[in-house]
Short mmCIF file of C-alpha atoms and ligand atoms in Angstrom, two decimals:
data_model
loop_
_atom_site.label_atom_id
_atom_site.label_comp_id
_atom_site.label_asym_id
_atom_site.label_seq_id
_atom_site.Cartn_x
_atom_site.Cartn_y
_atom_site.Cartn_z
CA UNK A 1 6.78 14.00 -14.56
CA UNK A 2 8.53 17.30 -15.19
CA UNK A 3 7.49 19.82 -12.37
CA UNK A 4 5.35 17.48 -9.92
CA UNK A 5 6.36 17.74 -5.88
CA UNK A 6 5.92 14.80 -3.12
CA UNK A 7 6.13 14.79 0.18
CA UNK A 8 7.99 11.45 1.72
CA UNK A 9 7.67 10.40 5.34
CA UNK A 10 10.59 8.21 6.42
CA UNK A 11 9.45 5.60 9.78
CA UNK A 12 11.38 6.11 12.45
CA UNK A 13 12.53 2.57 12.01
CA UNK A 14 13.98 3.59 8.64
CA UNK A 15 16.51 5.47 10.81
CA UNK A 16 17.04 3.08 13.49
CA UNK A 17 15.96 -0.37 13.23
CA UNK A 18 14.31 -2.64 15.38
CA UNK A 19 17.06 -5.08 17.29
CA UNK A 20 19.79 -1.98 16.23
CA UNK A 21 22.11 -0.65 18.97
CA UNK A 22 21.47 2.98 18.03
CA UNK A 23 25.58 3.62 16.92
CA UNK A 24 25.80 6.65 15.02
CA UNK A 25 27.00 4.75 12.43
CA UNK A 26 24.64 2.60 12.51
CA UNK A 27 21.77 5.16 12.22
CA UNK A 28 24.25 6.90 9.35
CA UNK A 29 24.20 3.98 7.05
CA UNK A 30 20.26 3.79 7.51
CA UNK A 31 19.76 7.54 6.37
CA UNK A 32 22.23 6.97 4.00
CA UNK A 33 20.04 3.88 2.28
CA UNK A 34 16.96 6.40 2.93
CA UNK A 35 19.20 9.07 1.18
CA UNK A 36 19.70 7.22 -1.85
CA UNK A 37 16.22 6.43 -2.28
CA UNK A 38 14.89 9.86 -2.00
CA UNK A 39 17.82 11.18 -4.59
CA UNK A 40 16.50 8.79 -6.71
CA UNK A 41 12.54 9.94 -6.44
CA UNK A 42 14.81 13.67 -7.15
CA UNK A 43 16.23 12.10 -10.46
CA UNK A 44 12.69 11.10 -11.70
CA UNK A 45 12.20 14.93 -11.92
CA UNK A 46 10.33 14.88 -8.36
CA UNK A 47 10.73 18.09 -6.40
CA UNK A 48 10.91 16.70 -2.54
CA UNK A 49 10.21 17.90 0.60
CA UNK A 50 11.33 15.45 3.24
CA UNK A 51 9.41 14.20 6.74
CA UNK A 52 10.48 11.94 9.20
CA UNK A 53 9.61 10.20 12.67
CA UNK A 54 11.83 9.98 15.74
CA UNK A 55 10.17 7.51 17.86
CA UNK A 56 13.89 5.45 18.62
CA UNK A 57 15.75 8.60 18.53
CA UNK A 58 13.92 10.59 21.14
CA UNK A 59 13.19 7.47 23.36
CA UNK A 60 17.27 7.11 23.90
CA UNK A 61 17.48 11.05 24.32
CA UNK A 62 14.98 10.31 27.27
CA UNK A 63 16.39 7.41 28.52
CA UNK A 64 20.01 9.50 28.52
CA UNK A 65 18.40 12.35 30.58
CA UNK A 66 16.81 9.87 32.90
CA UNK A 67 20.49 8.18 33.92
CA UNK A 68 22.23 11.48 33.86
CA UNK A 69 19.63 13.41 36.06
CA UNK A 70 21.54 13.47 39.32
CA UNK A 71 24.47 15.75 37.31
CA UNK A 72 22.13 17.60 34.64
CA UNK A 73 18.93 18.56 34.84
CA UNK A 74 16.94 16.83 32.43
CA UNK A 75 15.38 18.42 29.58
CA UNK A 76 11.61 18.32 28.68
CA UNK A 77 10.09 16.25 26.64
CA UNK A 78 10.24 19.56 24.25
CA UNK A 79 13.59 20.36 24.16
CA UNK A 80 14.07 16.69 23.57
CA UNK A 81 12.06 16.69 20.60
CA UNK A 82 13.73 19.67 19.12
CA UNK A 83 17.47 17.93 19.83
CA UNK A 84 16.39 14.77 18.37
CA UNK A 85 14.61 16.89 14.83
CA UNK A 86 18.43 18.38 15.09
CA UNK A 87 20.04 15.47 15.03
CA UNK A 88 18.40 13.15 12.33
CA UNK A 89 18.47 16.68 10.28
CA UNK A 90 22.10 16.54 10.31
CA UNK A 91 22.28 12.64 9.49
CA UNK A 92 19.88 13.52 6.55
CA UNK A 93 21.63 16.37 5.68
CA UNK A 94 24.69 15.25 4.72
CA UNK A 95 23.86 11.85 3.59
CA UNK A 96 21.24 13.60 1.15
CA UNK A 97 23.88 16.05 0.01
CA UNK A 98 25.94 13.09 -0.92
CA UNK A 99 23.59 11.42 -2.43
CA UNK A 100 22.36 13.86 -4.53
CA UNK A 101 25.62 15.05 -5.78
CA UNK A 102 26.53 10.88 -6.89
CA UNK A 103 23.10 11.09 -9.13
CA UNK A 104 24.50 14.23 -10.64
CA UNK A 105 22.35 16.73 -9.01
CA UNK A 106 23.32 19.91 -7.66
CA UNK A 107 20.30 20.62 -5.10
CA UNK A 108 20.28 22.48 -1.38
CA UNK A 109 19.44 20.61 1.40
CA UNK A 110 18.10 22.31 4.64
CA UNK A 111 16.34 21.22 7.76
CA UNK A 112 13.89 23.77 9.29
CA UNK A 113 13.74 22.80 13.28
CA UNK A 114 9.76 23.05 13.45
CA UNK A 115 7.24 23.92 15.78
CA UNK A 116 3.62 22.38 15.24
CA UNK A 117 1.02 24.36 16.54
CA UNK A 118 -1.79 22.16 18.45
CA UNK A 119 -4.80 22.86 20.26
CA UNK A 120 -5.01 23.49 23.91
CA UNK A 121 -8.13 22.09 24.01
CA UNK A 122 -7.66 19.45 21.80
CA UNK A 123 -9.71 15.91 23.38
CA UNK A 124 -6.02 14.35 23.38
CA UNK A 125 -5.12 16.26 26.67
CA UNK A 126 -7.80 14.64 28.62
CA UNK A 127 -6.29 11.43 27.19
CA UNK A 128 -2.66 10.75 27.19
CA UNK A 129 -2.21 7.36 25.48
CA UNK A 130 1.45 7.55 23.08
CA UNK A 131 3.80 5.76 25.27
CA UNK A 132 7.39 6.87 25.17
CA UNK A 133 10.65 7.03 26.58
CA UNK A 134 12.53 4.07 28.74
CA UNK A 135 10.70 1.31 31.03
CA UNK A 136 10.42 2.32 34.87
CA UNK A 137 9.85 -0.55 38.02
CA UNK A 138 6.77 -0.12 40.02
CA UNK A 139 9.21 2.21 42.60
CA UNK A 140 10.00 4.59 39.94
CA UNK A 141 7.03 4.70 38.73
CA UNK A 142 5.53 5.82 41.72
CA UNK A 143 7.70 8.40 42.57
CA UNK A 144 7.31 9.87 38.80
CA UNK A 145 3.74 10.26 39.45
CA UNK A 146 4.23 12.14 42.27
CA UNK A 147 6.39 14.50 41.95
CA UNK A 148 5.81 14.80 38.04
CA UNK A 149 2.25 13.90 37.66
CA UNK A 150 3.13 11.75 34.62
CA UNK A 151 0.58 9.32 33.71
CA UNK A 152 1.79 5.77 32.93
CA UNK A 153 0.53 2.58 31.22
CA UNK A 154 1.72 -1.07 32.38
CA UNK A 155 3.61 -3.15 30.13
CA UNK A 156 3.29 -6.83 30.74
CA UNK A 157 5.80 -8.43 33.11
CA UNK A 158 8.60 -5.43 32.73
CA UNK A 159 7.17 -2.06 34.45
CA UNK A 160 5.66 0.79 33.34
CA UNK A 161 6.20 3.74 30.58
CA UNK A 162 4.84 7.10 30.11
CA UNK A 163 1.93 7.87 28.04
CA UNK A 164 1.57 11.53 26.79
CA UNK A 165 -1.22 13.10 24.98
CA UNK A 166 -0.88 12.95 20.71
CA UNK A 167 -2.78 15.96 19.64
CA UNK A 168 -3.62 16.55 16.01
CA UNK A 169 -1.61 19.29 14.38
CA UNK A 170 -3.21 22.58 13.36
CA UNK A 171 -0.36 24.50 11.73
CA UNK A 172 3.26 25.03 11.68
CA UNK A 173 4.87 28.17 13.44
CA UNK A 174 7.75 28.02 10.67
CA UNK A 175 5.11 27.62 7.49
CA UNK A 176 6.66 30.64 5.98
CA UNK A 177 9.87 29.31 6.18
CA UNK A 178 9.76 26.06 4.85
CA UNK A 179 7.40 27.37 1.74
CA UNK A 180 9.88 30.13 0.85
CA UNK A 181 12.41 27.56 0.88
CA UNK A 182 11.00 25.05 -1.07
CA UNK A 183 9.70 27.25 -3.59
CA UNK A 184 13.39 28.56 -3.74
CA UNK A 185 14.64 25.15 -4.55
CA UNK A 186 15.62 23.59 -1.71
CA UNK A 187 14.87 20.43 -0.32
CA UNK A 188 13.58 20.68 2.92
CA UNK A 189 13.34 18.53 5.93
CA UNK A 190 10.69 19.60 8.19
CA UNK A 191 8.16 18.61 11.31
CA UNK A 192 10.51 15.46 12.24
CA UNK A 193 8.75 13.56 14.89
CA UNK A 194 5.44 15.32 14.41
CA UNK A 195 7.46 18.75 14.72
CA UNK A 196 7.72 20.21 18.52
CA UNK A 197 4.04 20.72 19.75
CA UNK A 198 3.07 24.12 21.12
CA UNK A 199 0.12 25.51 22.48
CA UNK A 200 -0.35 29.42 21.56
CA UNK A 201 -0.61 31.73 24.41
CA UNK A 202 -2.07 35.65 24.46
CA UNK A 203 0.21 37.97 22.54
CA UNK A 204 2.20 36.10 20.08
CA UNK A 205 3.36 33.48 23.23
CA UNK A 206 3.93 30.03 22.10
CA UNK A 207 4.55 27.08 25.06
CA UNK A 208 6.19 23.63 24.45
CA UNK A 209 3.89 21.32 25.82
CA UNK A 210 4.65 17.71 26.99
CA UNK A 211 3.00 15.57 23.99
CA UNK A 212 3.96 14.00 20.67
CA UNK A 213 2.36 14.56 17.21
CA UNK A 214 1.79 11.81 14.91
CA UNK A 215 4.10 12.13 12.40
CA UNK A 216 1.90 10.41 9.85
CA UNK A 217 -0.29 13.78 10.17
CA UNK A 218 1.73 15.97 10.09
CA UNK A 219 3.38 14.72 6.83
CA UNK A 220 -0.29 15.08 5.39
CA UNK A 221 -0.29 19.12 6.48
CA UNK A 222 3.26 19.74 5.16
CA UNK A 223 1.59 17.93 1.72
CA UNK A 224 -1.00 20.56 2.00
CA UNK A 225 0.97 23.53 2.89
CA UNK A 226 3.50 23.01 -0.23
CA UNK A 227 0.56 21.39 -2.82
CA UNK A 228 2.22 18.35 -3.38
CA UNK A 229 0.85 15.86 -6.29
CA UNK A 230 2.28 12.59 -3.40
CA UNK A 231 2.13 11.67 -0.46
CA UNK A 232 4.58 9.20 -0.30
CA UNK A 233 4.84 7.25 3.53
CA UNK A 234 7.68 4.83 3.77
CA UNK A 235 8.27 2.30 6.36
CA UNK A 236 9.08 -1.30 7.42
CA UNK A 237 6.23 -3.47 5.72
CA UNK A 238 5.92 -3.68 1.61
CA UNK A 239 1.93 -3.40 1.83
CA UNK A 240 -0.58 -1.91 3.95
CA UNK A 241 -2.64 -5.78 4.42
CA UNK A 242 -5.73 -7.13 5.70
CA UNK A 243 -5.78 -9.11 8.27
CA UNK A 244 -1.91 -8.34 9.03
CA UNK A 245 -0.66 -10.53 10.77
CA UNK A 246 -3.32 -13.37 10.79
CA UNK A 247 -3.88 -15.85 8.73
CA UNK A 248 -5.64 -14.72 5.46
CA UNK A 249 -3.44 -11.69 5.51
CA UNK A 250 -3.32 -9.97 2.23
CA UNK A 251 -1.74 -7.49 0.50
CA UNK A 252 -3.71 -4.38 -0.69
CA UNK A 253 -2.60 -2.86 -3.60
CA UNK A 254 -4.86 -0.13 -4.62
CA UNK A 255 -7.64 1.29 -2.41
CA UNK A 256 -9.84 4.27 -2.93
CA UNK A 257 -10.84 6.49 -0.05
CA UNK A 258 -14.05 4.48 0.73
CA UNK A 259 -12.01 1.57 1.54
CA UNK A 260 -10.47 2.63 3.77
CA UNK A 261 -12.92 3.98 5.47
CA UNK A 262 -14.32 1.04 5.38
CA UNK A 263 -11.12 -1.11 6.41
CA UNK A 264 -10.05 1.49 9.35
CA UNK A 265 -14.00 1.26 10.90
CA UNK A 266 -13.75 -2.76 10.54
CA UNK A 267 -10.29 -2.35 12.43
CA UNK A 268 -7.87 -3.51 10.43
CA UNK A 269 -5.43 -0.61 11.07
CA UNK A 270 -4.86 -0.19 14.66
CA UNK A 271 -4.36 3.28 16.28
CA UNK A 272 -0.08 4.20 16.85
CA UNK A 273 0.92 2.05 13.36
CA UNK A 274 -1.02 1.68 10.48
CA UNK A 275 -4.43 3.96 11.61
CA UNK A 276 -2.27 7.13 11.55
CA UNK A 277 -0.98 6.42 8.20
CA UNK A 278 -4.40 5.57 6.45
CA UNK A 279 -6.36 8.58 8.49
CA UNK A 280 -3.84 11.00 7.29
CA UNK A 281 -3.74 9.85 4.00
CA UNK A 282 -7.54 10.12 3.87
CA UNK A 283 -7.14 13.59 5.32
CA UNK A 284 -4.59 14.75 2.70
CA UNK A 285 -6.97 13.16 -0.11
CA UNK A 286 -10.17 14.24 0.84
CA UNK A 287 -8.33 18.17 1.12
CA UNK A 288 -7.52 17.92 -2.69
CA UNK A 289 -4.36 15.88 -2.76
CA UNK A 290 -4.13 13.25 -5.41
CA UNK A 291 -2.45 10.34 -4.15
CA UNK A 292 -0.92 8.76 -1.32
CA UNK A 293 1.48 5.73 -1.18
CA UNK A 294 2.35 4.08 1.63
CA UNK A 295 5.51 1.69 0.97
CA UNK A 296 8.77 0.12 1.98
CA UNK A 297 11.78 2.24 2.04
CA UNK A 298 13.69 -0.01 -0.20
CA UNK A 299 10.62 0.45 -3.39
CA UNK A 300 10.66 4.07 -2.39
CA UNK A 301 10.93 5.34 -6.31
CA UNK A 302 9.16 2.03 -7.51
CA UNK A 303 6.34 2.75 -5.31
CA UNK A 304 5.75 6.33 -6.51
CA UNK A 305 6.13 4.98 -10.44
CA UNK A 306 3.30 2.66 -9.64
CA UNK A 307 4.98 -0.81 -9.14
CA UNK A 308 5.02 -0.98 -5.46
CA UNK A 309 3.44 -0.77 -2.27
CA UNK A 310 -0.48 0.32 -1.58
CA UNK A 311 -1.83 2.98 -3.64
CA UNK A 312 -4.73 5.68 -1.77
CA UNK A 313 -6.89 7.57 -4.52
CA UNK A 314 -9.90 9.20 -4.00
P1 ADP B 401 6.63 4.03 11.30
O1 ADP B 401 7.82 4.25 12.17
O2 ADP B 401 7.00 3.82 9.88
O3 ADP B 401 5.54 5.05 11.49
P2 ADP B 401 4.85 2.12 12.60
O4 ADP B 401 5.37 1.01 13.45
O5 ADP B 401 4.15 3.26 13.27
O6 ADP B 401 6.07 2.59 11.71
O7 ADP B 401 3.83 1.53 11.52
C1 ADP B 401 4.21 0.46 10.64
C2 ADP B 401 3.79 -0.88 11.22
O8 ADP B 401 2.38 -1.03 11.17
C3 ADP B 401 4.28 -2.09 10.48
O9 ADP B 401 5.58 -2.45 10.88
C4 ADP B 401 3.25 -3.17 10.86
O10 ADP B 401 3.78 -4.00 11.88
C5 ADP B 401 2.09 -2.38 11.43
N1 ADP B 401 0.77 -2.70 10.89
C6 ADP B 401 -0.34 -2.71 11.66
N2 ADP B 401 -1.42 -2.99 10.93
C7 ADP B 401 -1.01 -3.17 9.65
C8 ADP B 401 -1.68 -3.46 8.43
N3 ADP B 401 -3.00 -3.63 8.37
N4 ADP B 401 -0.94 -3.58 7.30
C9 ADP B 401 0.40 -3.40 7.35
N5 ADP B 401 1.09 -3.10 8.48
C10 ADP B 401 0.40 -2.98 9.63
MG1 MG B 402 4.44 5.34 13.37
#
């Protein structure tokens, strides 16, 4: 076990769950659950680099600019990517140094605010489709299109909501950072949300641009950048299934990269949930890594040992 690193991906919805108000203290107790679970992978011997979505987080930090916006200008989507990578740092931050220090372990704990360099060019521009933020009526709606030039998709019976492009990520700006740090020791948390996507300009110019990365990939890059032995991706279901959510569903508990090949072409992991997940695990597989588990938070440490959630091998 001794010496063996893993990247973990928390959900988004390990941080703020679905049906939650979105307290502070609610989302505090969540990371602090999370928290536990990751000092726990640390106690196995695990060096850990942490990852995690911000799908809830960012939508409210949206929604908030949207009511305020006659008194403050809003912020852009990029800015509210970066506040939002600031904030669950903090939550993670503390509740991980607690968390390590009541399993006896005496580890630094830094979040590295990231910036994930995408293509310009990448086909994803020519085809926003990663809804976010709040719910508009058909009036503003219309109004957004016009003088912002969003592009929106309907959602049955309620309104509208912005799509923006999800482009694949190339690199991270900060890469030297966060491998200096972790080979120093530290736990890092890096890329939340997919990290804040910029396009590279002439010169050494980077640009925020209005779009979300997956955060599913970019957990598989971060695995690649520091060489880690796991990928570990937690979220809200126990198994990655077949036929999920129909009848027949059933669990999967060990697939090779074939599989899920085979699975992901037959459909059985739509695009925005479970396609990210197995498409990035492939990715991370197929560059070297050895294994990928995708899990629930609450197995976290069982699932790495083996006696949980869906297991990815080449
Ligand atoms: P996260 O915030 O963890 O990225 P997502 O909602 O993006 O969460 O993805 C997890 C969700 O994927 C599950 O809650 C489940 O509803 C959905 N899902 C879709 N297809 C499958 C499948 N084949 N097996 C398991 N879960 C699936
Ligand atoms: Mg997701």
């Amino acid at each position: 076990m001794q010496g063996k690193t893993v990247v973990i991906a928390l959900g988004g919805n390990a941080i703020l769950r679905h049906r939650e108000t979105g307290t502070a203290e609610e989302q505090f107790a969540n990371v602090r659950r999370a928290s536990r679970r990751i000092a726990e992978i640390a106690s196995d011997g695990y060096a850990v680099v942490i990852t995690h979505g911000n799908g809830p987080q960012v939508g409210d930090i949206l929604l908030k600019n949207e009511i305020a916006k006659e008194t403050l200008p809003p912020m852009p989507l990029d800015v509210c990517g970066a506040e939002s990578q600031g904030m669950i740092g903090y939550l993670l931050q503390q509740s991980m140094h607690e968390a390590l220090l009541a399993a006896g372990l005496d580890c630094p704990v830094a979040t590295v605010l990231t910036q994930t360099l995408v293509d310009g060019d990448d086909p994803a521009f020519e085809n926003p489709e990663k809804p976010i933020g709040p719910i508009y009526t058909a009036m503003q709606t219309k109004r957004l299109q016009e003088e912002k030039g969003w592009r929106v998709v309907q959602v049955p019976g309620q309104g509208c909501r912005r799509v923006v492009p999800s482009p694949r990520p190339v690199a991270f700006v900060e890469e030297r950072a966060i491998l200096r740090l972790f080979l120093a020791g530290v736990i890092v948390i890096a890329a939340g949300g997919g990290g804040v996507p910029v396009v590279a300009g002439s010169e050494g110019t980077l640009r925020g641009v209005e779009a979300v990365v997956d955060k599913d990939y970019t957990a598989a890059l971060l695995a690649r950048l520091v060489g880690a032995d796991d990928l570990l991706i937690l979220t809200d279901v126990e198994h990655v299934a077949l036929n999920y959510g129909r009848p027949g569903q059933q669990d999967i508990h060990e697939m090779t990269v074939a599989e899920a090949r085979e699975h992901l072409a037959a459909g059985q992991f739509p695009p925005g949930s479970m396609g990210p997940k197995v498409e990035a695990a492939i990715g991370f597989l197929e560059a070297g890594g050895g294994r990928v588990t995708i899990a629930s938070l609450e197995r976290a440490a069982d699932a790495l040992a083996g006696r949980a959630g869906t297991r990815i091998c080449r």
